[in-house]
Amino acid sequence: MKARPVSNPPNPWASTEVEYLDEIPPSRLEVLEDHSREVLARNNSPDVCFTWSINPYRGCMHACAYCYARPTHEYLSMGAGTDFETRIVVKPHAPELLREAFERPRWQGEPIVFSGVTDCYQPLEASLRLTRRCLEVCAEYRNPVGIITKGVLIERDLDVLQTLAREAQLWVSVSVPFHNPELARAMEPYVATPKRRLQTIERLAAAGIDVAVSVAPIIPGLNDEDIAKVLTAARQAGAARAHYTLLRLPGPVKEVFEERLRDKLPLRAERVLHRIRETRGGELSDPRFKHRMRGEGLYAETIERLFDTTARKVGMRMSTMTEAAPTPFRRPTRPSAQLSLF
């Protein structure tokens, strides 16, 4: 990752603020450890399609300008800008904590999604292997799993994924919001190209994995022009289902996104910001449940119709998750200790 000057929006949760009077230092990768005693997060939002998630990492080296998870770094007394991209928090005991959770009598094998916040297949996973080890625990217990990722590193774990697909339940959603590689590089600089992610969909599908494409987020005035191309290419690669969300810019994400947009795509910036406001009642963000994922107004309705019509035309279902089924979860039988008489 290329070092860039430290740049973070003001953190409303911090009691102090750093202001550099001279040269701004470069942001450099720093890996921090989280020794929390729980690893499963419960989601109460009516906008998401799952209850339980696991996040082996907090912060994300993919550095997507639009990432809605950026504000979560502020709760850790860090920034939502370059801190989110370079100060990565890892949970080294995530697999062990997950095993402990599965052994509790109250756990009944509900689906778990990797990851509800930041990408479980970001670059650090190549060496730390926390996601893989957690998936191995899920396979051992036959616990249903969903995965949402941009990371082509998921191909490394095809063996574990095939076990989960065969003996438990598994769905994978690969995020491909852009078809144009130049636009993708501007907004998500450290992610594999759209073409490479489509190859990941193809390889997952060829391995018998139930795979969907997530065209998320759709940025009005920027990548809505790519919707038909992405859906067509994803269907040809083997994705059977599709899903989208409209761009949302909670808290400091507005500042990070606008700064990146004006820096990388200055000629399109005003048009894009105008279109976003057109779908958000004149604002850049709308936090209301049932509205924040889809937007409102004529332009948002046009995007929805275009997506639905194209998905049906190419033969894709409108969903990221497979249909609910009885859980195959079971705790492994442990050999009992042998009583010796001598």
mmCIF file of C-alpha atoms in Angstrom:
data_model
loop_
_atom_site.group_PDB
_atom_site.id
_atom_site.type_symbol
_atom_site.label_atom_id
_atom_site.label_comp_id
_atom_site.label_asym_id
_atom_site.label_seq_id
_atom_site.Cartn_x
_atom_site.Cartn_y
_atom_site.Cartn_z
ATOM 1 C CA MET A 1 0.000 0.000 0.000
ATOM 2 C CA LYS A 2 1.376 3.382 -1.017
ATOM 3 C CA ALA A 3 2.036 5.709 1.920
ATOM 4 C CA ARG A 4 -0.107 8.852 1.883
ATOM 5 C CA PRO A 5 -0.276 11.813 4.248
ATOM 6 C CA VAL A 6 -2.353 11.164 7.351
ATOM 7 C CA SER A 7 -5.853 12.520 6.746
ATOM 8 C CA ASN A 8 -8.839 11.914 9.014
ATOM 9 C CA PRO A 9 -12.098 13.815 9.505
ATOM 10 C CA PRO A 10 -12.521 15.169 13.063
ATOM 11 C CA ASN A 11 -13.528 12.390 15.464
ATOM 12 C CA PRO A 12 -16.607 13.465 17.480
ATOM 13 C CA TRP A 13 -15.841 10.813 20.117
ATOM 14 C CA ALA A 14 -12.287 12.013 20.802
ATOM 15 C CA SER A 15 -11.515 14.507 23.558
ATOM 16 C CA THR A 16 -8.487 15.851 21.666
ATOM 17 C CA GLU A 17 -7.714 16.625 18.040
ATOM 18 C CA VAL A 18 -4.349 16.530 16.269
ATOM 19 C CA GLU A 19 -3.420 19.462 14.039
ATOM 20 C CA TYR A 20 -0.109 19.351 12.188
ATOM 21 C CA LEU A 21 1.661 22.715 12.052
ATOM 22 C CA ASP A 22 4.451 21.496 9.783
ATOM 23 C CA GLU A 23 4.763 18.623 7.316
ATOM 24 C CA ILE A 24 2.003 16.009 7.650
ATOM 25 C CA PRO A 25 3.524 12.551 8.321
ATOM 26 C CA PRO A 26 2.777 9.632 6.003
ATOM 27 C CA SER A 27 0.236 7.002 6.942
ATOM 28 C CA ARG A 28 1.853 3.593 7.420
ATOM 29 C CA LEU A 29 0.421 0.173 8.054
ATOM 30 C CA GLU A 30 0.004 -0.620 11.745
ATOM 31 C CA VAL A 31 -1.501 -3.868 12.972
ATOM 32 C CA LEU A 32 -3.201 -3.753 16.361
ATOM 33 C CA GLU A 33 -4.624 -6.656 18.368
ATOM 34 C CA ASP A 34 -8.133 -6.857 19.788
ATOM 35 C CA HIS A 35 -8.433 -9.266 22.711
ATOM 36 C CA SER A 36 -12.194 -9.045 23.144
ATOM 37 C CA ARG A 37 -13.792 -12.031 24.859
ATOM 38 C CA GLU A 38 -16.622 -12.348 22.306
ATOM 39 C CA VAL A 39 -16.359 -12.655 18.546
ATOM 40 C CA LEU A 40 -19.967 -12.868 17.312
ATOM 41 C CA ALA A 41 -21.850 -9.620 16.689
ATOM 42 C CA ARG A 42 -25.645 -9.458 16.743
ATOM 43 C CA ASN A 43 -27.266 -7.231 14.124
ATOM 44 C CA ASN A 44 -30.590 -5.579 14.896
ATOM 45 C CA SER A 45 -30.964 -3.504 11.741
ATOM 46 C CA PRO A 46 -34.148 -4.254 9.761
ATOM 47 C CA ASP A 47 -32.214 -3.403 6.586
ATOM 48 C CA VAL A 48 -29.858 -6.372 6.676
ATOM 49 C CA CYS A 49 -30.733 -9.976 5.927
ATOM 50 C CA PHE A 50 -28.791 -11.664 8.721
ATOM 51 C CA THR A 51 -28.641 -11.635 12.526
ATOM 52 C CA TRP A 52 -25.125 -12.847 13.351
ATOM 53 C CA SER A 53 -21.805 -11.749 11.886
ATOM 54 C CA ILE A 54 -18.131 -12.169 12.604
ATOM 55 C CA ASN A 55 -15.422 -9.636 11.791
ATOM 56 C CA PRO A 56 -11.869 -10.960 12.187
ATOM 57 C CA TYR A 57 -10.593 -7.517 11.137
ATOM 58 C CA ARG A 58 -11.596 -3.911 11.823
ATOM 59 C CA GLY A 59 -10.439 -1.292 9.386
ATOM 60 C CA CYS A 60 -9.746 -2.286 5.787
ATOM 61 C CA MET A 61 -6.714 -2.009 3.522
ATOM 62 C CA HIS A 62 -8.950 -1.940 0.431
ATOM 63 C CA ALA A 63 -9.430 1.797 1.164
ATOM 64 C CA CYS A 64 -12.784 2.146 -0.607
ATOM 65 C CA ALA A 65 -13.808 5.797 -0.412
ATOM 66 C CA TYR A 66 -17.486 4.931 0.059
ATOM 67 C CA CYS A 67 -17.131 2.353 2.867
ATOM 68 C CA TYR A 68 -19.993 2.753 5.339
ATOM 69 C CA ALA A 69 -17.887 1.088 8.077
ATOM 70 C CA ARG A 70 -15.412 3.949 8.369
ATOM 71 C CA PRO A 71 -17.170 5.550 11.394
ATOM 72 C CA THR A 72 -16.616 2.353 13.433
ATOM 73 C CA HIS A 73 -12.921 3.243 13.675
ATOM 74 C CA GLU A 74 -13.838 6.408 15.539
ATOM 75 C CA TYR A 75 -15.209 4.288 18.381
ATOM 76 C CA LEU A 76 -11.660 2.943 18.787
ATOM 77 C CA SER A 77 -10.252 6.487 19.193
ATOM 78 C CA MET A 78 -8.896 6.452 15.645
ATOM 79 C CA GLY A 79 -9.862 8.247 12.464
ATOM 80 C CA ALA A 80 -12.265 7.357 9.651
ATOM 81 C CA GLY A 81 -9.836 8.398 6.915
ATOM 82 C CA THR A 82 -6.329 7.032 6.506
ATOM 83 C CA ASP A 83 -6.466 5.476 9.999
ATOM 84 C CA PHE A 84 -9.276 3.198 8.810
ATOM 85 C CA GLU A 85 -7.142 2.103 5.851
ATOM 86 C CA THR A 86 -3.784 1.638 7.597
ATOM 87 C CA ARG A 87 -4.396 1.004 11.317
ATOM 88 C CA ILE A 88 -5.934 -2.450 11.109
ATOM 89 C CA VAL A 89 -7.271 -4.166 14.217
ATOM 90 C CA VAL A 90 -7.088 -7.962 14.182
ATOM 91 C CA LYS A 91 -8.691 -10.515 16.484
ATOM 92 C CA PRO A 92 -5.975 -13.167 16.896
ATOM 93 C CA HIS A 93 -8.172 -15.481 18.967
ATOM 94 C CA ALA A 94 -11.261 -15.272 16.734
ATOM 95 C CA PRO A 95 -11.266 -19.008 15.829
ATOM 96 C CA GLU A 96 -10.984 -20.086 19.463
ATOM 97 C CA LEU A 97 -13.704 -17.665 20.543
ATOM 98 C CA LEU A 98 -15.965 -18.913 17.766
ATOM 99 C CA ARG A 99 -15.482 -22.501 18.919
ATOM 100 C CA GLU A 100 -16.378 -21.456 22.475
ATOM 101 C CA ALA A 101 -19.566 -19.789 21.184
ATOM 102 C CA PHE A 102 -20.574 -22.949 19.306
ATOM 103 C CA GLU A 103 -20.104 -25.049 22.433
ATOM 104 C CA ARG A 104 -22.578 -22.995 24.455
ATOM 105 C CA PRO A 105 -25.915 -24.785 24.802
ATOM 106 C CA ARG A 106 -27.895 -21.728 23.693
ATOM 107 C CA TRP A 107 -26.216 -21.679 20.265
ATOM 108 C CA GLN A 108 -28.515 -23.468 17.820
ATOM 109 C CA GLY A 109 -26.647 -23.090 14.545
ATOM 110 C CA GLU A 110 -27.959 -19.832 13.119
ATOM 111 C CA PRO A 111 -26.243 -18.549 9.943
ATOM 112 C CA ILE A 112 -23.138 -16.416 10.444
ATOM 113 C CA VAL A 113 -22.032 -13.809 7.905
ATOM 114 C CA PHE A 114 -18.372 -12.956 7.215
ATOM 115 C CA SER A 115 -18.151 -9.936 7.487
ATOM 116 C CA GLY A 116 -20.766 -7.429 8.501
ATOM 117 C CA VAL A 117 -18.320 -4.540 8.739
ATOM 118 C CA THR A 118 -14.963 -4.855 6.927
ATOM 119 C CA ASP A 119 -13.709 -7.344 4.345
ATOM 120 C CA CYS A 120 -12.746 -10.717 5.777
ATOM 121 C CA TYR A 121 -10.479 -11.328 2.754
ATOM 122 C CA GLN A 122 -8.481 -8.107 2.862
ATOM 123 C CA PRO A 123 -4.695 -8.444 2.256
ATOM 124 C CA LEU A 124 -3.707 -9.250 5.855
ATOM 125 C CA GLU A 125 -5.723 -12.460 5.641
ATOM 126 C CA ALA A 126 -3.081 -13.882 3.292
ATOM 127 C CA SER A 127 -0.655 -14.210 6.204
ATOM 128 C CA LEU A 128 -2.866 -14.221 9.308
ATOM 129 C CA ARG A 129 -5.459 -16.756 7.986
ATOM 130 C CA LEU A 130 -8.030 -15.783 10.631
ATOM 131 C CA THR A 131 -10.955 -16.050 8.224
ATOM 132 C CA ARG A 132 -9.857 -19.454 7.002
ATOM 133 C CA ARG A 133 -9.454 -20.781 10.542
ATOM 134 C CA CYS A 134 -12.908 -19.482 11.496
ATOM 135 C CA LEU A 135 -14.396 -21.132 8.406
ATOM 136 C CA GLU A 136 -12.722 -24.385 9.404
ATOM 137 C CA VAL A 137 -14.481 -24.151 12.781
ATOM 138 C CA CYS A 138 -17.799 -23.560 11.000
ATOM 139 C CA ALA A 139 -17.159 -26.581 8.782
ATOM 140 C CA GLU A 140 -16.352 -28.735 11.818
ATOM 141 C CA TYR A 141 -19.677 -27.781 13.427
ATOM 142 C CA ARG A 142 -21.608 -27.658 10.142
ATOM 143 C CA ASN A 143 -22.734 -24.136 10.924
ATOM 144 C CA PRO A 144 -24.337 -22.215 7.999
ATOM 145 C CA VAL A 145 -22.159 -19.443 6.583
ATOM 146 C CA GLY A 146 -22.541 -16.419 4.324
ATOM 147 C CA ILE A 147 -19.576 -14.453 2.953
ATOM 148 C CA ILE A 148 -19.527 -10.935 1.500
ATOM 149 C CA THR A 149 -16.189 -9.934 -0.033
ATOM 150 C CA LYS A 150 -14.268 -8.106 -2.737
ATOM 151 C CA GLY A 151 -11.162 -10.148 -2.046
ATOM 152 C CA VAL A 152 -10.031 -12.649 -4.660
ATOM 153 C CA LEU A 153 -8.059 -14.351 -1.865
ATOM 154 C CA ILE A 154 -11.268 -16.290 -1.191
ATOM 155 C CA GLU A 155 -10.132 -18.637 -3.989
ATOM 156 C CA ARG A 156 -7.425 -19.948 -1.662
ATOM 157 C CA ASP A 157 -10.106 -21.445 0.578
ATOM 158 C CA LEU A 158 -12.085 -23.349 -2.041
ATOM 159 C CA ASP A 159 -11.497 -26.608 -0.179
ATOM 160 C CA VAL A 160 -13.110 -25.323 3.031
ATOM 161 C CA LEU A 161 -15.896 -23.620 1.078
ATOM 162 C CA GLN A 162 -16.719 -26.834 -0.766
ATOM 163 C CA THR A 163 -16.912 -28.686 2.555
ATOM 164 C CA LEU A 164 -19.304 -26.063 3.912
ATOM 165 C CA ALA A 165 -21.407 -26.187 0.741
ATOM 166 C CA ARG A 166 -21.586 -29.967 0.896
ATOM 167 C CA GLU A 167 -22.061 -30.574 4.637
ATOM 168 C CA ALA A 168 -23.592 -27.341 5.930
ATOM 169 C CA GLN A 169 -25.000 -24.305 4.070
ATOM 170 C CA LEU A 170 -22.994 -21.656 2.252
ATOM 171 C CA TRP A 171 -23.631 -18.602 0.119
ATOM 172 C CA VAL A 172 -21.014 -16.169 -1.173
ATOM 173 C CA SER A 173 -21.611 -12.657 -2.477
ATOM 174 C CA VAL A 174 -18.801 -11.041 -4.468
ATOM 175 C CA SER A 175 -18.935 -7.244 -4.580
ATOM 176 C CA VAL A 176 -18.496 -5.782 -8.084
ATOM 177 C CA PRO A 177 -19.938 -2.257 -8.107
ATOM 178 C CA PHE A 178 -17.976 -1.115 -11.186
ATOM 179 C CA HIS A 179 -17.335 -2.477 -14.653
ATOM 180 C CA ASN A 180 -15.114 0.415 -15.720
ATOM 181 C CA PRO A 181 -11.630 -0.297 -14.286
ATOM 182 C CA GLU A 182 -10.591 3.382 -14.167
ATOM 183 C CA LEU A 183 -13.607 4.363 -12.076
ATOM 184 C CA ALA A 184 -13.040 1.351 -9.852
ATOM 185 C CA ARG A 185 -9.410 2.284 -9.225
ATOM 186 C CA ALA A 186 -10.409 5.825 -8.281
ATOM 187 C CA MET A 187 -12.959 4.772 -5.669
ATOM 188 C CA GLU A 188 -11.539 1.422 -4.442
ATOM 189 C CA PRO A 189 -7.784 1.729 -5.080
ATOM 190 C CA TYR A 190 -6.455 -1.446 -3.459
ATOM 191 C CA VAL A 191 -9.031 -3.962 -4.663
ATOM 192 C CA ALA A 192 -8.581 -6.373 -7.570
ATOM 193 C CA THR A 193 -9.968 -5.112 -10.871
ATOM 194 C CA PRO A 194 -13.615 -5.800 -11.759
ATOM 195 C CA LYS A 195 -12.469 -8.271 -14.419
ATOM 196 C CA ARG A 196 -10.440 -10.181 -11.835
ATOM 197 C CA ARG A 197 -13.389 -10.312 -9.415
ATOM 198 C CA LEU A 198 -15.595 -11.681 -12.182
ATOM 199 C CA GLN A 199 -13.023 -14.448 -12.594
ATOM 200 C CA THR A 200 -13.450 -15.183 -8.884
ATOM 201 C CA ILE A 201 -17.208 -15.552 -9.411
ATOM 202 C CA GLU A 202 -16.481 -17.948 -12.273
ATOM 203 C CA ARG A 203 -14.084 -20.052 -10.190
ATOM 204 C CA LEU A 204 -16.441 -20.208 -7.228
ATOM 205 C CA ALA A 205 -19.357 -21.226 -9.442
ATOM 206 C CA ALA A 206 -17.248 -23.862 -11.197
ATOM 207 C CA ALA A 207 -16.394 -25.318 -7.779
ATOM 208 C CA GLY A 208 -20.090 -25.735 -6.980
ATOM 209 C CA ILE A 209 -20.354 -22.709 -4.682
ATOM 210 C CA ASP A 210 -23.654 -20.792 -4.570
ATOM 211 C CA VAL A 211 -22.429 -17.340 -5.601
ATOM 212 C CA ALA A 212 -24.153 -13.989 -6.033
ATOM 213 C CA VAL A 213 -22.963 -10.629 -7.297
ATOM 214 C CA SER A 214 -23.382 -7.551 -5.119
ATOM 215 C CA VAL A 215 -23.483 -4.346 -7.151
ATOM 216 C CA ALA A 216 -22.914 -2.259 -4.085
ATOM 217 C CA PRO A 217 -22.867 0.556 -3.732
ATOM 218 C CA ILE A 218 -24.466 2.087 -6.776
ATOM 219 C CA ILE A 219 -23.230 5.677 -6.892
ATOM 220 C CA PRO A 220 -25.758 7.868 -8.738
ATOM 221 C CA GLY A 221 -24.166 9.618 -11.686
ATOM 222 C CA LEU A 222 -21.037 7.472 -11.558
ATOM 223 C CA ASN A 223 -21.426 3.683 -11.770
ATOM 224 C CA ASP A 224 -25.158 3.398 -12.455
ATOM 225 C CA GLU A 225 -24.052 3.352 -16.092
ATOM 226 C CA ASP A 226 -22.249 0.043 -15.322
ATOM 227 C CA ILE A 227 -25.262 -1.859 -13.925
ATOM 228 C CA ALA A 228 -26.193 -3.756 -17.085
ATOM 229 C CA LYS A 229 -22.572 -4.602 -17.903
ATOM 230 C CA VAL A 230 -21.852 -5.938 -14.406
ATOM 231 C CA LEU A 231 -25.020 -8.039 -14.238
ATOM 232 C CA THR A 232 -24.505 -9.488 -17.712
ATOM 233 C CA ALA A 233 -20.855 -10.352 -17.049
ATOM 234 C CA ALA A 234 -21.617 -11.807 -13.604
ATOM 235 C CA ARG A 235 -24.359 -14.020 -15.022
ATOM 236 C CA GLN A 236 -22.016 -15.267 -17.726
ATOM 237 C CA ALA A 237 -19.463 -16.030 -15.000
ATOM 238 C CA GLY A 238 -21.968 -18.167 -13.104
ATOM 239 C CA ALA A 239 -23.669 -15.914 -10.550
ATOM 240 C CA ALA A 240 -27.299 -16.925 -10.119
ATOM 241 C CA ARG A 241 -28.405 -14.087 -7.850
ATOM 242 C CA ALA A 242 -27.886 -10.335 -7.623
ATOM 243 C CA HIS A 243 -28.335 -7.555 -5.101
ATOM 244 C CA TYR A 244 -27.603 -3.857 -4.860
ATOM 245 C CA THR A 245 -27.600 -1.003 -2.381
ATOM 246 C CA LEU A 246 -27.551 2.691 -3.112
ATOM 247 C CA LEU A 247 -24.560 4.666 -1.873
ATOM 248 C CA ARG A 248 -24.939 5.854 1.709
ATOM 249 C CA LEU A 249 -22.525 8.247 3.372
ATOM 250 C CA PRO A 250 -22.963 8.160 7.160
ATOM 251 C CA GLY A 251 -21.044 10.616 9.331
ATOM 252 C CA PRO A 252 -17.433 11.200 8.237
ATOM 253 C CA VAL A 253 -17.809 9.028 5.121
ATOM 254 C CA LYS A 254 -19.304 12.064 3.371
ATOM 255 C CA GLU A 255 -16.044 13.972 3.802
ATOM 256 C CA VAL A 256 -13.788 11.074 2.795
ATOM 257 C CA PHE A 257 -15.901 10.277 -0.267
ATOM 258 C CA GLU A 258 -16.160 13.871 -1.500
ATOM 259 C CA GLU A 259 -12.447 14.483 -1.022
ATOM 260 C CA ARG A 260 -11.567 11.364 -3.037
ATOM 261 C CA LEU A 261 -14.147 12.163 -5.717
ATOM 262 C CA ARG A 262 -12.840 15.693 -6.258
ATOM 263 C CA ASP A 263 -9.240 14.516 -6.242
ATOM 264 C CA LYS A 264 -9.568 11.537 -8.610
ATOM 265 C CA LEU A 265 -12.570 12.484 -10.755
ATOM 266 C CA PRO A 266 -12.764 16.304 -10.641
ATOM 267 C CA LEU A 267 -14.720 16.682 -13.887
ATOM 268 C CA ARG A 268 -17.500 14.380 -12.659
ATOM 269 C CA ALA A 269 -17.621 15.442 -9.014
ATOM 270 C CA GLU A 270 -20.390 18.058 -9.124
ATOM 271 C CA ARG A 271 -22.650 15.893 -11.283
ATOM 272 C CA VAL A 272 -22.222 12.916 -8.963
ATOM 273 C CA LEU A 273 -22.882 14.937 -5.809
ATOM 274 C CA HIS A 274 -25.974 16.452 -7.433
ATOM 275 C CA ARG A 275 -27.322 13.010 -8.350
ATOM 276 C CA ILE A 276 -26.684 11.683 -4.833
ATOM 277 C CA ARG A 277 -28.654 14.575 -3.328
ATOM 278 C CA GLU A 278 -31.408 13.875 -5.839
ATOM 279 C CA THR A 279 -31.841 10.405 -4.301
ATOM 280 C CA ARG A 280 -31.513 11.603 -0.681
ATOM 281 C CA GLY A 281 -34.013 14.429 -0.363
ATOM 282 C CA GLY A 282 -31.421 17.109 -1.062
ATOM 283 C CA GLU A 283 -28.820 15.701 1.356
ATOM 284 C CA LEU A 284 -25.800 13.448 0.855
ATOM 285 C CA SER A 285 -27.108 10.880 3.325
ATOM 286 C CA ASP A 286 -30.381 9.590 4.732
ATOM 287 C CA PRO A 287 -29.999 7.405 7.852
ATOM 288 C CA ARG A 288 -33.606 6.210 8.005
ATOM 289 C CA PHE A 289 -34.202 2.472 7.999
ATOM 290 C CA LYS A 290 -35.963 1.225 4.853
ATOM 291 C CA HIS A 291 -34.688 4.292 2.984
ATOM 292 C CA ARG A 292 -30.911 4.277 3.452
ATOM 293 C CA MET A 293 -30.297 1.228 1.246
ATOM 294 C CA ARG A 294 -32.495 2.266 -1.690
ATOM 295 C CA GLY A 295 -32.997 6.042 -1.616
ATOM 296 C CA GLU A 296 -36.092 7.816 -2.885
ATOM 297 C CA GLY A 297 -37.207 10.029 -5.722
ATOM 298 C CA LEU A 298 -37.364 9.594 -9.491
ATOM 299 C CA TYR A 299 -33.664 8.930 -10.002
ATOM 300 C CA ALA A 300 -33.571 6.237 -7.280
ATOM 301 C CA GLU A 301 -36.684 4.623 -8.764
ATOM 302 C CA THR A 302 -35.060 4.645 -12.205
ATOM 303 C CA ILE A 303 -31.989 2.848 -10.817
ATOM 304 C CA GLU A 304 -34.207 0.242 -9.139
ATOM 305 C CA ARG A 305 -36.193 -0.412 -12.320
ATOM 306 C CA LEU A 306 -33.019 -0.672 -14.398
ATOM 307 C CA PHE A 307 -31.481 -3.136 -11.962
ATOM 308 C CA ASP A 308 -34.603 -5.297 -11.640
ATOM 309 C CA THR A 309 -35.281 -5.356 -15.387
ATOM 310 C CA THR A 310 -31.693 -6.224 -16.279
ATOM 311 C CA ALA A 311 -31.438 -8.924 -13.612
ATOM 312 C CA ARG A 312 -34.594 -10.611 -14.893
ATOM 313 C CA LYS A 313 -33.438 -10.267 -18.493
ATOM 314 C CA VAL A 314 -30.159 -12.087 -17.852
ATOM 315 C CA GLY A 315 -31.852 -14.697 -15.646
ATOM 316 C CA MET A 316 -30.781 -13.715 -12.126
ATOM 317 C CA ARG A 317 -32.801 -13.860 -8.920
ATOM 318 C CA MET A 318 -32.943 -10.775 -6.689
ATOM 319 C CA SER A 319 -31.296 -11.994 -3.520
ATOM 320 C CA THR A 320 -27.893 -12.488 -1.916
ATOM 321 C CA MET A 321 -28.892 -15.331 0.397
ATOM 322 C CA THR A 322 -30.114 -18.808 -0.327
ATOM 323 C CA GLU A 323 -33.534 -19.861 0.861
ATOM 324 C CA ALA A 324 -33.782 -20.702 4.557
ATOM 325 C CA ALA A 325 -33.420 -24.373 5.412
ATOM 326 C CA PRO A 326 -33.208 -26.389 8.631
ATOM 327 C CA THR A 327 -29.773 -25.924 10.141
ATOM 328 C CA PRO A 328 -27.379 -28.891 9.813
ATOM 329 C CA PHE A 329 -25.444 -27.668 12.867
ATOM 330 C CA ARG A 330 -24.112 -30.332 15.172
ATOM 331 C CA ARG A 331 -21.414 -30.383 17.820
ATOM 332 C CA PRO A 332 -18.649 -32.872 17.079
ATOM 333 C CA THR A 333 -18.611 -35.974 19.215
ATOM 334 C CA ARG A 334 -15.618 -35.894 21.483
ATOM 335 C CA PRO A 335 -14.014 -39.204 22.548
ATOM 336 C CA SER A 336 -14.723 -39.839 26.206
ATOM 337 C CA ALA A 337 -11.819 -40.345 28.563
ATOM 338 C CA GLN A 338 -11.018 -44.007 29.196
ATOM 339 C CA LEU A 339 -11.051 -45.073 32.822
ATOM 340 C CA SER A 340 -7.964 -47.117 33.653
ATOM 341 C CA LEU A 341 -8.100 -49.751 36.396
ATOM 342 C CA PHE A 342 -4.326 -50.002 36.673
#
